[in-house]
Coordinates of C-alpha atoms and ligand atoms in Angstrom, one line a residue:
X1 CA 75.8 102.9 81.7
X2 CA 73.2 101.2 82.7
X3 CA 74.6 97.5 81.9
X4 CA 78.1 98.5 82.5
X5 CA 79.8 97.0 85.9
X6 CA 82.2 99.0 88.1
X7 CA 84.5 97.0 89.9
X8 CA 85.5 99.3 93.1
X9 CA 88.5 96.7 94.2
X10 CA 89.0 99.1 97.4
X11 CA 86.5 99.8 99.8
X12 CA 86.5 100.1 103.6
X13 CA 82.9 100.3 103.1
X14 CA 82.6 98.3 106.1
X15 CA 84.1 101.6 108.0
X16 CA 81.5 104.5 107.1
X17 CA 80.6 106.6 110.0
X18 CA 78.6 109.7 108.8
X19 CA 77.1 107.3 106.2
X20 CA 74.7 104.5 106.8
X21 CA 76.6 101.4 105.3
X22 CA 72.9 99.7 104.0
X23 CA 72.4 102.3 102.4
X24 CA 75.7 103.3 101.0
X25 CA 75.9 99.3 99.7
X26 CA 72.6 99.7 98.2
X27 CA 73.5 103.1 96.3
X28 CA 76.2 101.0 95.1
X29 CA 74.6 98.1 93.8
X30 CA 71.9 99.8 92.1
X31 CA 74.5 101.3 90.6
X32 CA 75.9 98.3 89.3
X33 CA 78.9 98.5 91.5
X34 CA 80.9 95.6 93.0
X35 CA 82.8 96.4 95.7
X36 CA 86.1 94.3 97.4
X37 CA 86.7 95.0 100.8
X38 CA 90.0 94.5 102.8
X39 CA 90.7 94.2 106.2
X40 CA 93.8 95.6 108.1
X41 CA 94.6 93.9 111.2
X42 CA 95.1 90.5 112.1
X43 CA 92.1 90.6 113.9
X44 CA 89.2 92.3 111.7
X45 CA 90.1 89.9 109.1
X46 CA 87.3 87.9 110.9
X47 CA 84.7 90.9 110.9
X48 CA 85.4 91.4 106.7
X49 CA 84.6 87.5 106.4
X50 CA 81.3 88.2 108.3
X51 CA 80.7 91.6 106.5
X52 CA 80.6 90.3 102.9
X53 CA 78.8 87.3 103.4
X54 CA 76.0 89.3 104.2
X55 CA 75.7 91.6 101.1
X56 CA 75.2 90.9 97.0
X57 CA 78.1 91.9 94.9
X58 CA 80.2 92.9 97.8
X59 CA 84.2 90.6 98.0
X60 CA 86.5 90.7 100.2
X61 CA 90.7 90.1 101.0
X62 CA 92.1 89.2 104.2
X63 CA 95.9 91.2 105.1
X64 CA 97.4 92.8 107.3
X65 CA 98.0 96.3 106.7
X66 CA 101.6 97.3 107.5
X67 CA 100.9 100.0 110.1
X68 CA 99.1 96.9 112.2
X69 CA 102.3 94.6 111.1
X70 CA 102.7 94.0 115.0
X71 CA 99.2 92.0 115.4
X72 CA 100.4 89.7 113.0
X73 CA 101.0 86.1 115.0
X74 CA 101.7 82.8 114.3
X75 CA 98.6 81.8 113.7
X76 CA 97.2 84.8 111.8
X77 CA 98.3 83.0 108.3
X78 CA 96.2 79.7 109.5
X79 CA 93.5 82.2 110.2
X80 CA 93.2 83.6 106.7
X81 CA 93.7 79.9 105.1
X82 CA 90.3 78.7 107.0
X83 CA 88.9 81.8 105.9
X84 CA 90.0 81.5 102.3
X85 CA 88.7 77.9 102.7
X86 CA 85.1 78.6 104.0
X87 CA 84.4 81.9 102.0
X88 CA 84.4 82.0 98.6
X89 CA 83.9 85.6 98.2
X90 CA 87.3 86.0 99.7
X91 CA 89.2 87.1 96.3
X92 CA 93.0 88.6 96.7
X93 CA 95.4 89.2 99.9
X94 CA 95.1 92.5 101.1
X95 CA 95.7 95.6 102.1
X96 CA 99.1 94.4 102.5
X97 CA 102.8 96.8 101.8
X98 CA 104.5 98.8 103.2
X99 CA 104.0 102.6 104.6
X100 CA 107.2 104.6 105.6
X101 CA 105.3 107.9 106.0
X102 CA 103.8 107.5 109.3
X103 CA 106.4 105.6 111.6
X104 CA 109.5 104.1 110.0
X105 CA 110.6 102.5 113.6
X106 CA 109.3 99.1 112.5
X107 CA 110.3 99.2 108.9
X108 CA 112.2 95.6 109.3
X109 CA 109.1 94.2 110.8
X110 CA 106.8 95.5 108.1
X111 CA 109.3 93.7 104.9
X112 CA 108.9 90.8 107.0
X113 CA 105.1 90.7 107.5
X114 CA 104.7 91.5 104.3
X115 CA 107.3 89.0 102.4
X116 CA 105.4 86.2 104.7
X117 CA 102.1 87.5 103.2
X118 CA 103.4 87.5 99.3
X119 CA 104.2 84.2 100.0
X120 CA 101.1 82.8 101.6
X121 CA 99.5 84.4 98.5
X122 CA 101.7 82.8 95.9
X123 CA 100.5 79.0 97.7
X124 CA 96.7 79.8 97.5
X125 CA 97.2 81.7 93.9
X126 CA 95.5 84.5 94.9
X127 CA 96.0 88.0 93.9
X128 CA 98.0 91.0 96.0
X129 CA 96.0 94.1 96.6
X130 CA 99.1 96.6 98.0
X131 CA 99.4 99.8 99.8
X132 CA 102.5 101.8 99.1
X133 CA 103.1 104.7 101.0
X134 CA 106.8 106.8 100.6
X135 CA 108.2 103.1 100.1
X136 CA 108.1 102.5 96.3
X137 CA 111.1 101.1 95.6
X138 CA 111.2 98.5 98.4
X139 CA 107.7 97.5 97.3
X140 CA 109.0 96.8 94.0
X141 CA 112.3 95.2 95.3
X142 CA 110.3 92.4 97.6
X143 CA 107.9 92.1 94.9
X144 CA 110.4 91.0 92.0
X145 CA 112.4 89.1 94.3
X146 CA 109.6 87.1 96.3
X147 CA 106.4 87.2 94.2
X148 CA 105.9 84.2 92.1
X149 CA 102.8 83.6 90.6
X150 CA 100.1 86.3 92.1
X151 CA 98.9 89.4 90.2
X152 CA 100.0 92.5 92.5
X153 CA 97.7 95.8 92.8
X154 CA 98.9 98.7 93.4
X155 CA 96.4 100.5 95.4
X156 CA 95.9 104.3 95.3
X157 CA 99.1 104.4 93.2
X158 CA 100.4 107.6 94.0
X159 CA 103.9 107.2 92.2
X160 CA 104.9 109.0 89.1
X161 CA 104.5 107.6 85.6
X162 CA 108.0 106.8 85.0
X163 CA 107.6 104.6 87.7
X164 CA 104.0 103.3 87.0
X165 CA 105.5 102.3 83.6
X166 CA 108.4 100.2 85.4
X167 CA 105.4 98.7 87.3
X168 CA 103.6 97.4 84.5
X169 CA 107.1 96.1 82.9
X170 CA 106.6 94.0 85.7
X171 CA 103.0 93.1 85.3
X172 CA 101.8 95.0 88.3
X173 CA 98.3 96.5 88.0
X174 CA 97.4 100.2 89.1
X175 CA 94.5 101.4 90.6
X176 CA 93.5 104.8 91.3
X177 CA 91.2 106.2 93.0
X178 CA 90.0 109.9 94.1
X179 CA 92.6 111.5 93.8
X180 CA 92.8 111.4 90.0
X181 CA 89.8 114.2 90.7
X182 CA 91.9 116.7 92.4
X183 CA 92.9 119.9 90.5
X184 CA 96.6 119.5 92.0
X185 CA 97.1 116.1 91.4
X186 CA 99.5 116.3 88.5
X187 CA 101.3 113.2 89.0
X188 CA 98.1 111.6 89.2
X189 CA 96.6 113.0 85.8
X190 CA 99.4 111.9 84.4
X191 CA 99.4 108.4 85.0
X192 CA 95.9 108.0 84.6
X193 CA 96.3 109.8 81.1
X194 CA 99.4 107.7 79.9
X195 CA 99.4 103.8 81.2
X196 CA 97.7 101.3 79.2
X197 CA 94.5 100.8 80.0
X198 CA 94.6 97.0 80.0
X199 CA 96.5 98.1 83.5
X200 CA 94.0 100.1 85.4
X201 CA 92.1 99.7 87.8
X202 CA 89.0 101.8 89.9
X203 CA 89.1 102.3 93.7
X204 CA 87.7 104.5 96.1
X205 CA 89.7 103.6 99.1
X206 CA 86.6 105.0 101.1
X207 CA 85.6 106.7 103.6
X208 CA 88.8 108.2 103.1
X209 CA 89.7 110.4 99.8
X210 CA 86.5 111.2 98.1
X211 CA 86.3 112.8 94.8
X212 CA 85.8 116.2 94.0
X213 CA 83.1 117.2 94.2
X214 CA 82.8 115.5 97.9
X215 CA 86.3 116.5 98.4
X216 CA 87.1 116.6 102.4
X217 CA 83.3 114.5 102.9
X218 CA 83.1 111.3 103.6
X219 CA 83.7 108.7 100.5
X220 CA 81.4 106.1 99.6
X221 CA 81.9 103.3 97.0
X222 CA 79.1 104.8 94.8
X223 CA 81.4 107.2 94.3
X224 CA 83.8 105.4 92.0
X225 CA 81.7 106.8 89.0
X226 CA 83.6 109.9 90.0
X227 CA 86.6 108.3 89.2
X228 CA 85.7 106.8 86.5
X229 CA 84.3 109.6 84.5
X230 CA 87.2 111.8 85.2
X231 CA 89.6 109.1 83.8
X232 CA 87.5 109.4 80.8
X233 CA 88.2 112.8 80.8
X234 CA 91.5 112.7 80.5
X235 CA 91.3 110.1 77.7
X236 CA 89.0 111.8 75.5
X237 CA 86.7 108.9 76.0
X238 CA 83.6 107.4 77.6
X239 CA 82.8 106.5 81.3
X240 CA 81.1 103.4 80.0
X241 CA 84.7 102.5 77.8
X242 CA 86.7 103.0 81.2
X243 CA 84.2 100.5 83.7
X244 CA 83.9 98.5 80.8
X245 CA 88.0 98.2 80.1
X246 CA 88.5 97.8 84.0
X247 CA 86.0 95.6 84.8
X248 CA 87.6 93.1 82.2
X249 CA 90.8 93.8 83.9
X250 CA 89.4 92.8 87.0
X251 CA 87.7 89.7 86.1
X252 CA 91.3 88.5 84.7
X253 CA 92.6 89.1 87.7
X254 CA 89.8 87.8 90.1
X255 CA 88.9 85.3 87.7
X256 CA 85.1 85.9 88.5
X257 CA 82.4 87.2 86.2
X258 CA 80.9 90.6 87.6
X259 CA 77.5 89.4 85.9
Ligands
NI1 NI1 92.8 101.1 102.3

């Protein structure tokens, strides 16, 4: 592997406790892993601009994440554009969706937040990275009928295959992440076993849902290798064929060059 890039396109990298994050950037870029960080609230979109500049091979996206759809403000979409404008290493809107499984009180508030954000995407051409949680089919909905022109993620896809397929129909990119590892994730296996690989993507959405076998520790984006070689697994093929398949899907969609 040793030329092969990884393109982790979900990190919170920038959120490690137990880990130190110098040192968990490092063990990623040795490992020739580029990493693309998003922010969630209104607010830390400024703290993922400052993050990023200060680390090789490490992107970001600027979103608001639909559980923090209330601190998004007038101004928060003036905010990103400067951002956008200033930092070049700011690649996609994200993570932005919607998420009915922890608090569906403000469901109306999150369509709208993230409609506005599709939108605001679509003007600067940038592509969607999306978090989906219990809400597929509205996801899909607002995406056919308001996304123009900007290739949509869907992050730690955790839909079945029939409806990973109807995705694609659609040209919506899936990425998968730790998960993929878990004995019991059969719904998982079976989309990463099935879609076309000209579709996939590798994530690690860390700290949260390392791979076996840190299962329950804290992730890292080193450990999208994890991912990766499980995928592989599944395929019958090589870990180098999968970072090298997704890491041409990612440059299409990023339109950057990893090296
Ligand atoms: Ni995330």
């Amino acid at each position: 592997m040793e030329n092969t890039y990884i393109i982790n396109t979900h990190s919170h990298v920038n959120m490690l406790k137990d880990t130190d994050i110098d040192t968990a950037i490092s063990n990623a870029q040795k490992a020739n892993i580029i990493t693309i960080v998003p922010s969630s609230t209104a607010d830390d979109i400024f703290e993922v601009d400052k993050f990023i500049q200060k680390y090789d091979d490490v992107y970001g996206y600027v979103g608001v994440f639909p559980e923090e759809a209330k601190t998004f403000t007038d101004k928060t979409l003036n905010n990103m554009e400067n951002i956008i404008k200033n930092n070049k290493k700011i690649i996609g809107i994200g993570e932005i969706g919607l998420d009915y499984y922890w608090d569906k009180s403000f469901k109306e508030l999150q369509k709208e937040v993230f409609i506005k954000q599709i939108k605001f995407a679509n003007e600067m051409n940038l592509p969607l990275n999306i978090h989906s949680r219990e809400a597929h089919l509205d996801t899909l909905e607002i995406l056919k009928k308001y996304n123009k022109n900007s290739i949509a993620i869907l992050h730690c896809f955790s839909g079945s295959l029939e409806f990973a397929k109807e995705c694609i129909k659609e040209g919506i990119y899936i990425a998968l992440g730790g998960v993929v590892t878990f004995k019991n994730a059969i719904k998982a296996k079976e989309v990463a076993s099935n879609i076309p690989l000209e579709y996939l993507l590798l994530e690690t959405d860390d700290p949260y849902l390392a791979p076996v076998p840190y299962r329950g520790k804290e992730n890292q984006p080193l450990y999208v290798t994890y991912v990766a070689s499980e995928i592989a697994k599944l395929r019958n093929t090589t870990t180098e064929e999968i970072a090298k398949i997704t890491t041409i899907n990612a440059e299409r969609i990023f339109n950057f060059n990893a090296k």
